[in-house]
XYZ file of C-alpha atoms in Angstrom:
209
model
C 0.000 0.000 0.000
C 1.268 3.520 -0.721
C 2.434 5.509 2.262
C 2.717 9.176 3.037
C 6.184 10.770 3.173
C 7.443 10.400 6.728
C 9.012 13.560 8.194
C 11.401 13.036 11.073
C 9.557 15.232 13.569
C 6.756 17.732 13.920
C 8.046 21.217 13.343
C 8.579 23.364 16.379
C 7.611 26.640 14.764
C 4.612 28.384 16.215
C 3.479 30.830 13.502
C 0.948 33.557 14.035
C -1.220 34.854 11.251
C -4.522 36.425 10.323
C -6.916 37.096 13.163
C -10.538 36.088 13.341
C -12.934 39.017 13.077
C -13.753 40.411 16.510
C -11.127 38.311 18.241
C -8.385 39.490 20.541
C -5.817 41.887 19.239
C -2.330 40.486 19.530
C 0.699 40.876 17.327
C 0.221 42.603 13.992
C -1.077 40.105 11.441
C 1.545 38.613 9.180
C 1.226 37.556 5.619
C 1.133 33.774 5.294
C 4.654 32.434 4.939
C 5.523 30.539 1.786
C 5.299 26.798 2.482
C 8.597 24.899 2.460
C 9.400 23.217 -0.867
C 9.398 19.771 0.717
C 5.851 20.391 1.954
C 4.691 21.221 -1.567
C 6.324 18.084 -2.956
C 4.823 15.910 -0.225
C 1.395 17.455 -0.784
C 1.560 16.798 -4.523
C 2.568 13.161 -3.978
C -0.158 12.637 -1.393
C -2.824 14.178 -3.617
C -1.758 11.967 -6.515
C -1.900 8.875 -4.314
C -5.308 9.800 -2.943
C -6.639 10.508 -6.416
C -5.557 7.037 -7.508
C -7.040 5.418 -4.417
C -10.359 7.200 -4.841
C -10.457 6.212 -8.510
C -9.910 2.602 -7.426
C -12.654 3.016 -4.795
C -10.127 2.107 -2.109
C -11.585 4.082 0.777
C -9.571 2.146 3.328
C -6.280 3.020 1.692
C -7.305 6.662 1.434
C -8.212 6.716 5.117
C -4.827 5.273 6.062
C -3.029 7.943 4.055
C -5.024 10.734 5.672
C -4.316 9.340 9.132
C -0.606 9.246 8.309
C -0.785 12.879 7.210
C -1.830 13.948 10.708
C 1.725 13.117 11.772
C 3.235 15.587 9.322
C 4.839 18.800 10.592
C 2.066 21.307 11.176
C 3.445 23.688 8.525
C 2.906 20.969 5.906
C -0.829 20.681 6.561
C -2.052 23.864 4.805
C -0.257 22.991 1.528
C -1.745 19.512 1.720
C -5.263 20.870 2.175
C -4.767 23.291 -0.713
C -3.437 20.566 -3.016
C -6.308 18.245 -2.154
C -8.772 20.981 -3.078
C -6.986 21.647 -6.365
C -7.179 17.924 -7.108
C -10.938 17.805 -6.569
C -10.588 16.101 -3.188
C -12.293 18.674 -0.962
C -14.106 15.881 0.891
C -10.730 14.527 1.933
C -9.876 17.894 3.471
C -12.894 17.441 5.742
C -11.708 13.944 6.637
C -8.224 15.277 7.341
C -9.638 17.886 9.727
C -11.703 15.202 11.436
C -8.578 13.146 12.080
C -6.562 16.182 13.165
C -9.219 16.825 15.821
C -8.227 13.538 17.485
C -4.560 14.500 17.916
C -3.069 15.093 21.373
C -3.931 18.643 22.474
C -0.500 20.226 21.827
C -0.332 18.810 18.295
C -3.950 19.770 17.623
C -3.222 23.335 18.726
C -0.188 23.521 16.440
C -2.290 22.299 13.516
C -4.938 24.961 14.191
C -2.314 27.696 14.434
C -0.657 26.563 11.201
C -3.942 26.502 9.295
C -4.894 29.978 10.473
C -1.416 31.378 9.827
C -1.595 30.082 6.258
C -4.852 31.925 5.637
C -7.086 28.869 6.030
C -9.251 30.362 8.768
C -12.263 28.299 7.715
C -10.360 25.057 8.164
C -8.989 26.287 11.482
C -12.477 27.150 12.705
C -13.842 23.779 11.577
C -11.009 21.995 13.369
C -11.666 23.878 16.600
C -15.401 23.172 16.404
C -14.639 19.466 16.133
C -12.115 19.706 18.966
C -14.778 21.261 21.203
C -16.591 17.907 21.214
C -13.741 16.235 23.103
C -13.777 15.574 26.836
C -13.746 18.843 28.742
C -10.292 18.318 30.318
C -8.933 17.777 26.803
C -10.688 20.900 25.523
C -9.005 22.775 28.359
C -5.629 21.357 27.305
C -6.176 22.497 23.730
C -7.157 25.989 24.901
C -4.071 26.233 27.097
C -1.856 24.971 24.266
C -3.277 27.641 21.968
C -2.491 30.273 24.593
C 1.027 28.853 24.862
C 1.328 29.350 21.104
C 0.350 32.987 21.557
C -3.118 32.479 20.097
C -5.528 33.434 22.834
C -7.952 34.456 20.085
C -8.124 30.890 18.780
C -8.600 29.582 22.316
C -11.637 31.861 22.537
C -12.962 30.475 19.250
C -12.593 26.963 20.687
C -14.446 27.822 23.890
C -17.164 29.658 21.977
C -17.786 26.442 20.052
C -17.878 24.575 23.360
C -20.508 26.947 24.742
C -22.658 26.569 21.651
C -22.604 22.767 21.926
C -22.789 22.138 25.698
C -24.853 23.236 28.644
C -23.512 26.155 30.656
C -22.753 23.831 33.559
C -20.773 21.488 31.328
C -18.891 24.347 29.706
C -18.021 25.881 33.082
C -16.184 22.701 34.050
C -13.558 23.428 31.403
C -11.874 26.014 33.664
C -10.939 23.463 36.343
C -7.390 22.679 35.101
C -6.319 26.354 35.182
C -8.897 28.745 36.581
C -6.552 31.724 36.343
C -6.188 31.409 32.567
C -9.394 29.730 31.500
C -11.991 31.697 33.467
C -11.352 34.891 31.542
C -11.241 33.008 28.257
C -14.558 31.314 28.936
C -16.223 34.598 29.878
C -14.971 36.227 26.689
C -16.171 33.233 24.687
C -19.575 33.517 26.342
C -19.753 37.204 25.439
C -19.077 36.247 21.816
C -22.314 34.237 22.010
C -24.373 36.913 23.790
C -24.292 39.271 26.751
C -26.906 37.085 28.433
C -24.680 34.051 27.983
C -21.796 35.864 29.622
C -23.937 36.733 32.642
C -25.136 33.132 32.904
C -21.600 31.743 32.719
C -20.371 34.275 35.285
C -23.105 33.211 37.707
C -22.268 29.545 37.162
C -18.567 30.154 37.814
C -19.312 32.162 40.953
C -21.562 29.394 42.261
C -18.800 26.849 41.668
C -16.249 28.784 43.761
């Protein structure tokens, strides 16, 4: 069976890029960096392999390749998504995001940051929505990892998705691992939903103290 190119390690770069509308102001937005040449070559090979597998109706082989791609350096993921789209494999981009949402929280956060930094805010948002369905301690880990990457705005996007999908009581439990950091984030996420939601979350957090 064909296999994805195997990089030696996930890249350690933590890029910052375009901001979501209405999100926190941080560093000045940067233009997306040009992807490394090896990422473009790997993306082209992967897209060709997936095209052949889809033509052969080998869904299992395609799934294996997409799972392998989640182990790529995070900076390689945006070029892969772009190449899949150019090859008429947009559905495989959705599958890739689904698998990325199952990564350990630090790796998931790096993937989200890389997608947003490359100008793929829609993919980043979709990934964070899927990540919000994880266990609440894991959602907290992802939010903290995003903050560690300097992307408090993306952590707020994640927690906003959590609030839209869970009860207020369930969402309030996400602050337990780090109340100092996560309480403010959750309140800001609630305000992004509505002022009433912010008041309700604030009352729930006060009652839990």
